[in-house]
């Protein structure tokens, strides 16, 4: 029987890790739910995976459920349930209409689980790679309150916000990345092909070359002689970086350092806090307990450093501290936000205040993204100017000096 390593959260929001034997991942999910744990991640151990290389090859090319698939599923579920369509008919219709084969399979298994007597949240929990713990918690609240259609609409808004943020970041970084890549390609071409051609001309002068020209020729000769090693070093560095970021400690350190990057750091920070504030407001407004809302919201920020700070908030609240004191101790919020949290806690409208905080950060992120090109453009111009200046001085200065000597003669 295969062995699965799992991560799950108990009713108090604490992360539990362990290993269980089961016929498949769905069976392990049932075991965890029976123990009162909410599955977060389930993976078959490497020892068993090595014995089934064929299955590994099949899953390697399996189409994944995308963010858009989940967004459309939430929106369509809201529309169908609001129209009075029974949930089984709704899932059957969504399964037939699904374009992504993997999403079609997931919806089919969810429908089969419902036919077997499980609740919707339990059926969705059998697919932890598709439905996050935040998503599952919101569905459970909808089942308990009878407002499942409203919960699906709120989840749709949350997923739409996530998609919007990602698209804005990609759009803002497209031009700077193109310029940087073009500069890197131009630098490689100049050093591998252009400067060596000038080196042959300079060799026939028999004169002492300027220092800048000697530096350029030395760097060009190094690239020509050792470009395979440099390419291997770049590839090795990328692989090592990805492996480092893939570890828990590496991801935490990288996310913490990324918040200090010039220009981009403040955007990443505000975006993470906007995700937290909006998801926390959504959870509180839907009736999720504060402890569970903090744990679930910590998983939506897409930054392990900020996530750990929010987990620290949950621990402080669990020890009896107020939300305001826990927020202050987190050290990631501005004084304005702390003031709004204090007002919300005093008036009993924490969900409204957190929603306003999320909107405020979202507006700031939108402004930063719209002006990102204007902020980066001067830096790119300076970099391009320095590169052109170095090349001009290194290549044309000796030709200019030799031309003046020829004129004098």
mmCIF file of C-alpha atoms in Angstrom:
data_model
loop_
_atom_site.group_PDB
_atom_site.id
_atom_site.type_symbol
_atom_site.label_atom_id
_atom_site.label_comp_id
_atom_site.label_asym_id
_atom_site.label_seq_id
_atom_site.Cartn_x
_atom_site.Cartn_y
_atom_site.Cartn_z
ATOM 1 C CA UNK A 1 0.000 0.000 0.000
ATOM 2 C CA UNK A 2 1.459 3.421 -0.924
ATOM 3 C CA UNK A 3 2.738 5.738 1.782
ATOM 4 C CA UNK A 4 1.790 9.431 1.771
ATOM 5 C CA UNK A 5 3.379 12.351 3.594
ATOM 6 C CA UNK A 6 0.766 14.877 4.631
ATOM 7 C CA UNK A 7 0.412 18.349 6.104
ATOM 8 C CA UNK A 8 -2.830 19.366 7.765
ATOM 9 C CA UNK A 9 -4.269 21.831 10.252
ATOM 10 C CA UNK A 10 -6.262 20.977 13.335
ATOM 11 C CA UNK A 11 -9.255 22.914 14.641
ATOM 12 C CA UNK A 12 -6.907 25.361 16.347
ATOM 13 C CA UNK A 13 -5.112 26.170 13.106
ATOM 14 C CA UNK A 14 -1.848 24.429 14.029
ATOM 15 C CA UNK A 15 0.096 22.743 11.223
ATOM 16 C CA UNK A 16 0.444 18.970 11.685
ATOM 17 C CA UNK A 17 2.796 16.809 9.590
ATOM 18 C CA UNK A 18 3.024 13.055 9.367
ATOM 19 C CA UNK A 19 2.919 9.920 7.218
ATOM 20 C CA UNK A 20 -0.034 7.633 6.495
ATOM 21 C CA UNK A 21 -0.624 4.535 4.383
ATOM 22 C CA UNK A 22 -3.576 4.557 2.006
ATOM 23 C CA UNK A 23 -4.829 3.174 -1.271
ATOM 24 C CA UNK A 24 -4.676 6.666 -2.801
ATOM 25 C CA UNK A 25 -4.580 10.336 -1.845
ATOM 26 C CA UNK A 26 -8.366 10.448 -1.476
ATOM 27 C CA UNK A 27 -8.261 7.674 1.132
ATOM 28 C CA UNK A 28 -5.642 9.601 3.094
ATOM 29 C CA UNK A 29 -7.878 12.687 2.966
ATOM 30 C CA UNK A 30 -10.727 10.660 4.475
ATOM 31 C CA UNK A 31 -8.431 9.453 7.262
ATOM 32 C CA UNK A 32 -7.293 12.988 8.042
ATOM 33 C CA UNK A 33 -10.833 14.352 8.068
ATOM 34 C CA UNK A 34 -11.796 11.550 10.422
ATOM 35 C CA UNK A 35 -9.015 12.703 12.752
ATOM 36 C CA UNK A 36 -10.292 16.283 12.667
ATOM 37 C CA UNK A 37 -7.504 17.571 10.404
ATOM 38 C CA UNK A 38 -7.931 19.733 7.330
ATOM 39 C CA UNK A 39 -5.543 18.520 4.582
ATOM 40 C CA UNK A 40 -3.172 21.145 3.206
ATOM 41 C CA UNK A 41 -0.734 19.030 1.198
ATOM 42 C CA UNK A 42 -0.539 15.298 0.424
ATOM 43 C CA UNK A 43 2.379 13.765 -1.485
ATOM 44 C CA UNK A 44 3.331 10.162 -2.128
ATOM 45 C CA UNK A 45 6.726 9.375 -0.647
ATOM 46 C CA UNK A 46 9.699 9.183 -3.012
ATOM 47 C CA UNK A 47 10.357 5.557 -2.189
ATOM 48 C CA UNK A 48 7.026 4.486 -3.655
ATOM 49 C CA UNK A 49 7.195 6.954 -6.484
ATOM 50 C CA UNK A 50 10.453 5.407 -7.666
ATOM 51 C CA UNK A 51 8.747 2.025 -8.061
ATOM 52 C CA UNK A 52 6.141 3.417 -10.423
ATOM 53 C CA UNK A 53 8.004 5.297 -13.139
ATOM 54 C CA UNK A 54 5.171 4.797 -15.619
ATOM 55 C CA UNK A 55 2.680 6.572 -13.383
ATOM 56 C CA UNK A 56 5.211 9.321 -12.855
ATOM 57 C CA UNK A 57 5.517 9.882 -16.569
ATOM 58 C CA UNK A 58 1.771 10.043 -16.946
ATOM 59 C CA UNK A 59 1.313 12.667 -14.232
ATOM 60 C CA UNK A 60 4.242 14.652 -15.584
ATOM 61 C CA UNK A 61 2.229 15.711 -18.636
ATOM 62 C CA UNK A 62 -1.161 15.901 -16.933
ATOM 63 C CA UNK A 63 -2.927 19.215 -17.482
ATOM 64 C CA UNK A 64 -3.309 21.186 -14.257
ATOM 65 C CA UNK A 65 -6.292 23.067 -12.896
ATOM 66 C CA UNK A 66 -5.490 26.731 -13.451
ATOM 67 C CA UNK A 67 -6.474 29.800 -11.462
ATOM 68 C CA UNK A 68 -8.952 30.728 -14.190
ATOM 69 C CA UNK A 69 -10.621 27.298 -13.939
ATOM 70 C CA UNK A 70 -11.170 27.757 -10.207
ATOM 71 C CA UNK A 71 -12.382 31.313 -10.708
ATOM 72 C CA UNK A 72 -14.952 30.248 -13.302
ATOM 73 C CA UNK A 73 -16.038 27.320 -11.127
ATOM 74 C CA UNK A 74 -16.746 29.667 -8.196
ATOM 75 C CA UNK A 75 -18.652 32.145 -10.342
ATOM 76 C CA UNK A 76 -20.750 29.492 -12.047
ATOM 77 C CA UNK A 77 -21.535 27.759 -8.753
ATOM 78 C CA UNK A 78 -22.784 31.063 -7.356
ATOM 79 C CA UNK A 79 -24.989 31.686 -10.391
ATOM 80 C CA UNK A 80 -26.450 28.183 -10.438
ATOM 81 C CA UNK A 81 -27.122 27.954 -6.698
ATOM 82 C CA UNK A 82 -28.608 31.456 -6.626
ATOM 83 C CA UNK A 83 -30.967 30.407 -9.430
ATOM 84 C CA UNK A 84 -32.226 27.500 -7.308
ATOM 85 C CA UNK A 85 -30.472 24.722 -9.223
ATOM 86 C CA UNK A 86 -29.759 21.700 -6.946
ATOM 87 C CA UNK A 87 -26.085 21.240 -6.222
ATOM 88 C CA UNK A 88 -25.898 17.823 -7.913
ATOM 89 C CA UNK A 89 -27.405 19.188 -11.129
ATOM 90 C CA UNK A 90 -25.107 22.211 -10.893
ATOM 91 C CA UNK A 91 -21.998 20.036 -10.631
ATOM 92 C CA UNK A 92 -23.204 17.777 -13.418
ATOM 93 C CA UNK A 93 -23.687 20.768 -15.699
ATOM 94 C CA UNK A 94 -20.293 22.234 -14.793
ATOM 95 C CA UNK A 95 -18.628 18.894 -15.466
ATOM 96 C CA UNK A 96 -20.147 18.713 -18.941
ATOM 97 C CA UNK A 97 -19.219 22.347 -19.685
ATOM 98 C CA UNK A 98 -15.643 22.175 -18.360
ATOM 99 C CA UNK A 99 -13.011 22.606 -21.076
ATOM 100 C CA UNK A 100 -9.990 21.578 -18.979
ATOM 101 C CA UNK A 101 -9.965 17.743 -18.768
ATOM 102 C CA UNK A 102 -8.374 17.834 -15.313
ATOM 103 C CA UNK A 103 -11.043 20.216 -14.005
ATOM 104 C CA UNK A 104 -13.693 17.970 -15.539
ATOM 105 C CA UNK A 105 -12.208 15.010 -13.661
ATOM 106 C CA UNK A 106 -12.071 16.911 -10.362
ATOM 107 C CA UNK A 107 -15.697 18.036 -10.629
ATOM 108 C CA UNK A 108 -16.721 14.470 -11.461
ATOM 109 C CA UNK A 109 -14.984 13.110 -8.368
ATOM 110 C CA UNK A 110 -16.549 15.845 -6.217
ATOM 111 C CA UNK A 111 -19.976 14.880 -7.542
ATOM 112 C CA UNK A 112 -19.306 11.185 -6.834
ATOM 113 C CA UNK A 113 -18.253 12.062 -3.272
ATOM 114 C CA UNK A 114 -21.504 13.950 -2.746
ATOM 115 C CA UNK A 115 -23.436 10.950 -4.034
ATOM 116 C CA UNK A 116 -21.554 8.857 -1.477
ATOM 117 C CA UNK A 117 -22.941 10.968 1.362
ATOM 118 C CA UNK A 118 -20.103 13.413 1.964
ATOM 119 C CA UNK A 119 -20.586 17.142 2.437
ATOM 120 C CA UNK A 120 -19.361 19.523 -0.238
ATOM 121 C CA UNK A 121 -16.434 20.742 1.868
ATOM 122 C CA UNK A 122 -15.319 17.143 2.462
ATOM 123 C CA UNK A 123 -15.620 16.357 -1.227
ATOM 124 C CA UNK A 124 -13.528 19.402 -2.138
ATOM 125 C CA UNK A 125 -10.969 18.530 0.557
ATOM 126 C CA UNK A 126 -10.112 15.364 -1.390
ATOM 127 C CA UNK A 127 -8.326 17.673 -3.863
ATOM 128 C CA UNK A 128 -5.942 19.795 -1.747
ATOM 129 C CA UNK A 129 -3.882 20.788 -4.799
ATOM 130 C CA UNK A 130 -6.932 22.465 -6.344
ATOM 131 C CA UNK A 131 -8.842 23.853 -3.366
ATOM 132 C CA UNK A 132 -6.797 25.646 -0.713
ATOM 133 C CA UNK A 133 -7.549 25.452 2.996
ATOM 134 C CA UNK A 134 -8.904 29.014 2.805
ATOM 135 C CA UNK A 135 -11.310 27.944 0.068
ATOM 136 C CA UNK A 136 -12.408 24.909 2.096
ATOM 137 C CA UNK A 137 -12.929 26.962 5.248
ATOM 138 C CA UNK A 138 -15.161 29.389 3.391
ATOM 139 C CA UNK A 139 -17.218 26.542 1.929
ATOM 140 C CA UNK A 140 -17.668 25.047 5.411
ATOM 141 C CA UNK A 141 -18.968 28.395 6.638
ATOM 142 C CA UNK A 142 -21.388 28.495 3.714
ATOM 143 C CA UNK A 143 -22.657 25.026 4.567
ATOM 144 C CA UNK A 144 -23.122 25.940 8.238
ATOM 145 C CA UNK A 145 -24.909 29.238 7.550
ATOM 146 C CA UNK A 146 -26.902 28.181 4.492
ATOM 147 C CA UNK A 147 -25.335 30.972 2.430
ATOM 148 C CA UNK A 148 -23.308 28.798 0.098
ATOM 149 C CA UNK A 149 -24.173 30.813 -3.022
ATOM 150 C CA UNK A 150 -22.983 34.031 -1.336
ATOM 151 C CA UNK A 151 -19.770 32.356 -0.206
ATOM 152 C CA UNK A 152 -19.013 31.244 -3.767
ATOM 153 C CA UNK A 153 -19.515 34.815 -4.963
ATOM 154 C CA UNK A 154 -17.130 36.137 -2.315
ATOM 155 C CA UNK A 155 -14.602 33.485 -3.289
ATOM 156 C CA UNK A 156 -14.985 34.551 -6.908
ATOM 157 C CA UNK A 157 -14.254 38.168 -5.952
ATOM 158 C CA UNK A 158 -11.215 37.053 -3.955
ATOM 159 C CA UNK A 159 -9.848 34.939 -6.819
ATOM 160 C CA UNK A 160 -10.541 37.739 -9.299
ATOM 161 C CA UNK A 161 -8.548 40.111 -7.121
ATOM 162 C CA UNK A 162 -5.659 37.628 -7.047
ATOM 163 C CA UNK A 163 -5.751 37.294 -10.830
ATOM 164 C CA UNK A 164 -5.870 41.071 -11.294
ATOM 165 C CA UNK A 165 -2.833 41.571 -9.079
ATOM 166 C CA UNK A 166 -0.794 38.977 -10.975
ATOM 167 C CA UNK A 167 -1.735 40.426 -14.352
ATOM 168 C CA UNK A 168 -0.837 43.943 -13.229
ATOM 169 C CA UNK A 169 2.588 42.798 -12.038
ATOM 170 C CA UNK A 170 3.264 40.936 -15.289
ATOM 171 C CA UNK A 171 2.199 43.938 -17.360
ATOM 172 C CA UNK A 172 4.338 46.343 -15.352
ATOM 173 C CA UNK A 173 7.448 44.158 -15.582
ATOM 174 C CA UNK A 174 7.128 43.245 -19.264
ATOM 175 C CA UNK A 175 8.901 46.349 -20.651
ATOM 176 C CA UNK A 176 11.735 46.478 -18.083
ATOM 177 C CA UNK A 177 12.431 42.770 -18.530
ATOM 178 C CA UNK A 178 12.540 43.186 -22.315
ATOM 179 C CA UNK A 179 15.030 46.049 -22.007
ATOM 180 C CA UNK A 180 17.251 44.170 -19.555
ATOM 181 C CA UNK A 181 17.266 41.035 -21.727
ATOM 182 C CA UNK A 182 18.055 43.101 -24.824
ATOM 183 C CA UNK A 183 20.963 44.782 -23.019
ATOM 184 C CA UNK A 184 22.315 41.421 -21.861
ATOM 185 C CA UNK A 185 22.109 39.971 -25.390
ATOM 186 C CA UNK A 186 23.787 43.061 -26.843
ATOM 187 C CA UNK A 187 26.581 42.840 -24.269
ATOM 188 C CA UNK A 188 27.232 39.189 -25.122
ATOM 189 C CA UNK A 189 27.247 39.857 -28.884
ATOM 190 C CA UNK A 190 29.613 42.826 -28.532
ATOM 191 C CA UNK A 191 32.078 40.890 -26.373
ATOM 192 C CA UNK A 192 32.021 37.725 -28.466
ATOM 193 C CA UNK A 193 32.022 39.179 -31.992
ATOM 194 C CA UNK A 194 32.530 42.959 -32.178
ATOM 195 C CA UNK A 195 35.424 43.559 -29.779
ATOM 196 C CA UNK A 196 37.511 40.603 -31.107
ATOM 197 C CA UNK A 197 37.297 42.183 -34.588
ATOM 198 C CA UNK A 198 38.569 45.491 -33.233
ATOM 199 C CA UNK A 199 41.266 43.634 -31.289
ATOM 200 C CA UNK A 200 42.856 42.555 -34.579
ATOM 201 C CA UNK A 201 42.934 46.172 -35.717
ATOM 202 C CA UNK A 202 44.419 47.385 -32.436
ATOM 203 C CA UNK A 203 47.106 44.667 -32.584
ATOM 204 C CA UNK A 204 48.455 46.176 -35.793
ATOM 205 C CA UNK A 205 48.865 49.626 -34.245
ATOM 206 C CA UNK A 206 51.808 48.604 -32.110
ATOM 207 C CA UNK A 207 50.925 51.397 -29.676
ATOM 208 C CA UNK A 208 49.960 51.349 -26.018
ATOM 209 C CA UNK A 209 46.203 51.161 -25.650
ATOM 210 C CA UNK A 210 44.146 53.152 -23.112
ATOM 211 C CA UNK A 211 43.233 51.446 -19.846
ATOM 212 C CA UNK A 212 39.530 51.222 -20.754
ATOM 213 C CA UNK A 213 40.392 49.501 -24.026
ATOM 214 C CA UNK A 214 42.663 47.025 -22.242
ATOM 215 C CA UNK A 215 39.875 46.201 -19.763
ATOM 216 C CA UNK A 216 37.387 45.627 -22.595
ATOM 217 C CA UNK A 217 39.807 43.447 -24.533
ATOM 218 C CA UNK A 218 40.648 41.429 -21.429
ATOM 219 C CA UNK A 219 36.994 40.850 -20.584
ATOM 220 C CA UNK A 220 36.215 39.978 -24.216
ATOM 221 C CA UNK A 221 39.092 37.488 -24.385
ATOM 222 C CA UNK A 222 37.880 35.929 -21.143
ATOM 223 C CA UNK A 223 34.346 35.515 -22.512
ATOM 224 C CA UNK A 224 35.577 34.070 -25.806
ATOM 225 C CA UNK A 225 37.841 31.561 -24.033
ATOM 226 C CA UNK A 226 35.555 30.578 -21.168
ATOM 227 C CA UNK A 227 32.011 31.207 -22.412
ATOM 228 C CA UNK A 228 31.036 27.528 -21.943
ATOM 229 C CA UNK A 229 32.086 27.720 -18.290
ATOM 230 C CA UNK A 230 30.270 31.024 -17.844
ATOM 231 C CA UNK A 231 27.109 29.575 -19.403
ATOM 232 C CA UNK A 232 27.374 26.508 -17.178
ATOM 233 C CA UNK A 233 27.900 28.794 -14.184
ATOM 234 C CA UNK A 234 24.775 30.806 -15.007
ATOM 235 C CA UNK A 235 22.683 27.651 -15.448
ATOM 236 C CA UNK A 236 24.139 26.147 -12.276
ATOM 237 C CA UNK A 237 23.422 29.353 -10.372
ATOM 238 C CA UNK A 238 19.794 29.326 -11.534
ATOM 239 C CA UNK A 239 19.368 25.676 -10.579
ATOM 240 C CA UNK A 240 21.008 26.250 -7.182
ATOM 241 C CA UNK A 241 18.828 29.295 -6.561
ATOM 242 C CA UNK A 242 15.650 27.394 -7.408
ATOM 243 C CA UNK A 243 16.716 24.541 -5.139
ATOM 244 C CA UNK A 244 17.466 26.977 -2.315
ATOM 245 C CA UNK A 245 14.159 28.790 -2.732
ATOM 246 C CA UNK A 246 12.449 25.397 -2.798
ATOM 247 C CA UNK A 247 13.455 24.797 0.825
ATOM 248 C CA UNK A 248 11.424 26.208 3.718
ATOM 249 C CA UNK A 249 14.334 28.248 5.076
ATOM 250 C CA UNK A 250 15.389 29.447 1.636
ATOM 251 C CA UNK A 251 11.872 30.558 0.710
ATOM 252 C CA UNK A 252 11.517 32.405 4.031
ATOM 253 C CA UNK A 253 14.879 34.208 3.629
ATOM 254 C CA UNK A 254 14.200 35.088 -0.006
ATOM 255 C CA UNK A 255 10.709 36.430 0.712
ATOM 256 C CA UNK A 256 12.094 38.486 3.599
ATOM 257 C CA UNK A 257 14.880 39.932 1.434
ATOM 258 C CA UNK A 258 12.530 40.617 -1.499
ATOM 259 C CA UNK A 259 10.544 43.042 0.658
ATOM 260 C CA UNK A 260 13.698 45.205 0.943
ATOM 261 C CA UNK A 261 14.354 45.447 -2.798
ATOM 262 C CA UNK A 262 14.282 48.998 -4.184
ATOM 263 C CA UNK A 263 10.991 49.896 -5.881
ATOM 264 C CA UNK A 264 9.751 46.282 -6.088
ATOM 265 C CA UNK A 265 9.961 45.621 -2.351
ATOM 266 C CA UNK A 266 7.264 48.074 -1.344
ATOM 267 C CA UNK A 267 4.956 46.769 -4.074
ATOM 268 C CA UNK A 268 5.383 43.164 -2.901
ATOM 269 C CA UNK A 269 4.832 44.230 0.711
ATOM 270 C CA UNK A 270 1.642 46.169 -0.009
ATOM 271 C CA UNK A 271 0.300 43.442 -2.288
ATOM 272 C CA UNK A 272 0.815 40.784 0.411
ATOM 273 C CA UNK A 273 -0.875 42.929 3.049
ATOM 274 C CA UNK A 274 -3.752 43.683 0.685
ATOM 275 C CA UNK A 275 -4.327 39.954 0.135
ATOM 276 C CA UNK A 276 -4.254 39.338 3.874
ATOM 277 C CA UNK A 277 -6.612 42.183 4.748
ATOM 278 C CA UNK A 278 -9.172 41.266 2.105
ATOM 279 C CA UNK A 279 -9.127 37.544 2.875
ATOM 280 C CA UNK A 280 -9.272 38.168 6.647
ATOM 281 C CA UNK A 281 -12.198 40.554 6.175
ATOM 282 C CA UNK A 282 -13.962 38.030 3.973
ATOM 283 C CA UNK A 283 -13.479 35.259 6.517
ATOM 284 C CA UNK A 284 -14.642 37.348 9.501
ATOM 285 C CA UNK A 285 -17.644 38.666 7.578
ATOM 286 C CA UNK A 286 -18.597 35.106 6.682
ATOM 287 C CA UNK A 287 -18.546 33.968 10.310
ATOM 288 C CA UNK A 288 -15.159 32.233 10.495
ATOM 289 C CA UNK A 289 -13.602 32.406 14.018
ATOM 290 C CA UNK A 290 -10.731 34.874 14.362
ATOM 291 C CA UNK A 291 -8.142 32.172 15.054
ATOM 292 C CA UNK A 292 -9.070 30.156 11.997
ATOM 293 C CA UNK A 293 -9.445 33.313 9.895
ATOM 294 C CA UNK A 294 -5.872 34.362 10.711
ATOM 295 C CA UNK A 295 -4.504 30.902 9.893
ATOM 296 C CA UNK A 296 -6.377 30.711 6.599
ATOM 297 C CA UNK A 297 -5.549 34.283 5.597
ATOM 298 C CA UNK A 298 -1.848 33.659 6.256
ATOM 299 C CA UNK A 299 -1.895 31.154 3.383
ATOM 300 C CA UNK A 300 -3.182 33.691 0.853
ATOM 301 C CA UNK A 301 -0.409 36.319 1.098
ATOM 302 C CA UNK A 302 2.022 34.477 -1.222
ATOM 303 C CA UNK A 303 4.968 35.477 0.989
ATOM 304 C CA UNK A 304 6.301 33.085 3.637
ATOM 305 C CA UNK A 305 7.810 35.900 5.742
ATOM 306 C CA UNK A 306 4.544 37.831 5.957
ATOM 307 C CA UNK A 307 2.711 34.536 6.440
ATOM 308 C CA UNK A 308 4.877 33.696 9.439
ATOM 309 C CA UNK A 309 4.261 37.160 10.906
ATOM 310 C CA UNK A 310 0.520 36.583 10.599
ATOM 311 C CA UNK A 311 0.892 33.169 12.227
ATOM 312 C CA UNK A 312 2.629 35.009 15.054
ATOM 313 C CA UNK A 313 -0.429 37.255 15.293
ATOM 314 C CA UNK A 314 -2.619 34.181 15.648
ATOM 315 C CA UNK A 315 -0.427 32.818 18.425
ATOM 316 C CA UNK A 316 -0.592 36.137 20.284
ATOM 317 C CA UNK A 317 -4.371 36.269 19.970
ATOM 318 C CA UNK A 318 -4.515 32.670 21.161
ATOM 319 C CA UNK A 319 -2.616 33.713 24.292
ATOM 320 C CA UNK A 320 -5.285 36.295 25.035
ATOM 321 C CA UNK A 321 -3.897 39.464 23.459
ATOM 322 C CA UNK A 322 -6.175 41.831 21.570
ATOM 323 C CA UNK A 323 -6.077 41.949 17.788
ATOM 324 C CA UNK A 324 -4.536 45.425 17.950
ATOM 325 C CA UNK A 325 -1.637 44.340 20.173
ATOM 326 C CA UNK A 326 -1.080 41.276 17.980
ATOM 327 C CA UNK A 327 -1.049 43.510 14.912
ATOM 328 C CA UNK A 328 1.478 45.865 16.504
ATOM 329 C CA UNK A 329 3.762 42.991 17.503
ATOM 330 C CA UNK A 330 3.718 41.665 13.915
ATOM 331 C CA UNK A 331 5.757 44.702 12.831
ATOM 332 C CA UNK A 332 4.535 44.689 9.224
ATOM 333 C CA UNK A 333 1.731 47.272 9.340
ATOM 334 C CA UNK A 334 1.891 51.066 9.064
ATOM 335 C CA UNK A 335 0.622 53.389 11.843
ATOM 336 C CA UNK A 336 -2.423 54.272 9.729
ATOM 337 C CA UNK A 337 -3.407 50.613 9.510
ATOM 338 C CA UNK A 338 -2.896 50.145 13.244
ATOM 339 C CA UNK A 339 -5.192 53.084 13.895
ATOM 340 C CA UNK A 340 -7.882 51.588 11.653
ATOM 341 C CA UNK A 341 -7.581 48.233 13.412
ATOM 342 C CA UNK A 342 -7.961 49.971 16.768
ATOM 343 C CA UNK A 343 -11.123 51.728 15.574
ATOM 344 C CA UNK A 344 -12.511 48.508 14.118
ATOM 345 C CA UNK A 345 -11.859 46.548 17.302
ATOM 346 C CA UNK A 346 -13.385 49.291 19.439
ATOM 347 C CA UNK A 347 -16.512 49.572 17.283
ATOM 348 C CA UNK A 348 -16.882 45.842 16.599
ATOM 349 C CA UNK A 349 -16.488 46.359 12.850
ATOM 350 C CA UNK A 350 -13.144 44.659 12.290
ATOM 351 C CA UNK A 351 -14.319 43.146 9.014
ATOM 352 C CA UNK A 352 -15.223 46.556 7.574
ATOM 353 C CA UNK A 353 -11.955 48.115 8.695
ATOM 354 C CA UNK A 354 -9.898 45.234 7.276
ATOM 355 C CA UNK A 355 -11.795 45.494 4.012
ATOM 356 C CA UNK A 356 -10.964 49.209 3.848
ATOM 357 C CA UNK A 357 -7.324 48.407 4.616
ATOM 358 C CA UNK A 358 -7.316 45.891 1.772
ATOM 359 C CA UNK A 359 -8.841 48.440 -0.607
ATOM 360 C CA UNK A 360 -6.350 51.087 0.509
ATOM 361 C CA UNK A 361 -3.376 48.820 -0.125
ATOM 362 C CA UNK A 362 -4.876 47.704 -3.415
ATOM 363 C CA UNK A 363 -5.181 51.303 -4.606
ATOM 364 C CA UNK A 364 -1.594 51.976 -3.568
ATOM 365 C CA UNK A 365 -0.402 48.870 -5.397
ATOM 366 C CA UNK A 366 -2.333 49.873 -8.515
ATOM 367 C CA UNK A 367 -0.719 53.309 -8.446
ATOM 368 C CA UNK A 368 2.745 51.853 -7.870
ATOM 369 C CA UNK A 369 2.289 49.417 -10.742
ATOM 370 C CA UNK A 370 1.050 52.131 -13.100
ATOM 371 C CA UNK A 371 4.103 54.259 -12.306
ATOM 372 C CA UNK A 372 6.526 51.334 -12.145
ATOM 373 C CA UNK A 373 7.689 51.901 -15.705
ATOM 374 C CA UNK A 374 8.332 55.570 -14.962
ATOM 375 C CA UNK A 375 10.336 54.635 -11.848
ATOM 376 C CA UNK A 376 12.444 52.018 -13.617
ATOM 377 C CA UNK A 377 12.966 53.947 -16.863
ATOM 378 C CA UNK A 378 15.600 56.379 -15.456
ATOM 379 C CA UNK A 379 17.564 53.438 -14.016
ATOM 380 C CA UNK A 380 17.483 51.620 -17.360
ATOM 381 C CA UNK A 381 18.541 54.781 -19.204
ATOM 382 C CA UNK A 382 21.502 55.273 -16.860
ATOM 383 C CA UNK A 383 22.535 51.617 -17.240
ATOM 384 C CA UNK A 384 22.277 51.832 -21.018
ATOM 385 C CA UNK A 385 24.198 55.103 -21.055
ATOM 386 C CA UNK A 386 27.011 53.686 -18.922
ATOM 387 C CA UNK A 387 27.299 50.626 -21.167
ATOM 388 C CA UNK A 388 27.428 52.743 -24.329
ATOM 389 C CA UNK A 389 29.951 55.106 -22.735
ATOM 390 C CA UNK A 390 32.273 52.259 -21.759
ATOM 391 C CA UNK A 391 32.080 50.736 -25.230
ATOM 392 C CA UNK A 392 32.608 54.082 -26.925
ATOM 393 C CA UNK A 393 35.608 54.985 -24.798
ATOM 394 C CA UNK A 394 37.126 51.522 -25.067
ATOM 395 C CA UNK A 395 36.706 51.095 -28.828
ATOM 396 C CA UNK A 396 36.813 54.549 -30.367
ATOM 397 C CA UNK A 397 39.283 56.350 -28.065
ATOM 398 C CA UNK A 398 42.372 54.527 -29.390
ATOM 399 C CA UNK A 399 41.155 54.987 -32.987
ATOM 400 C CA UNK A 400 40.713 58.704 -32.295
ATOM 401 C CA UNK A 401 44.238 58.991 -30.849
ATOM 402 C CA UNK A 402 45.772 57.147 -33.792
ATOM 403 C CA UNK A 403 43.809 59.327 -36.211
ATOM 404 C CA UNK A 404 45.234 62.478 -34.659
ATOM 405 C CA UNK A 405 48.759 61.050 -34.904
ATOM 406 C CA UNK A 406 48.240 60.277 -38.595
ATOM 407 C CA UNK A 407 46.982 63.818 -39.249
ATOM 408 C CA UNK A 408 50.059 65.365 -37.619
ATOM 409 C CA UNK A 409 52.301 63.287 -39.829
#
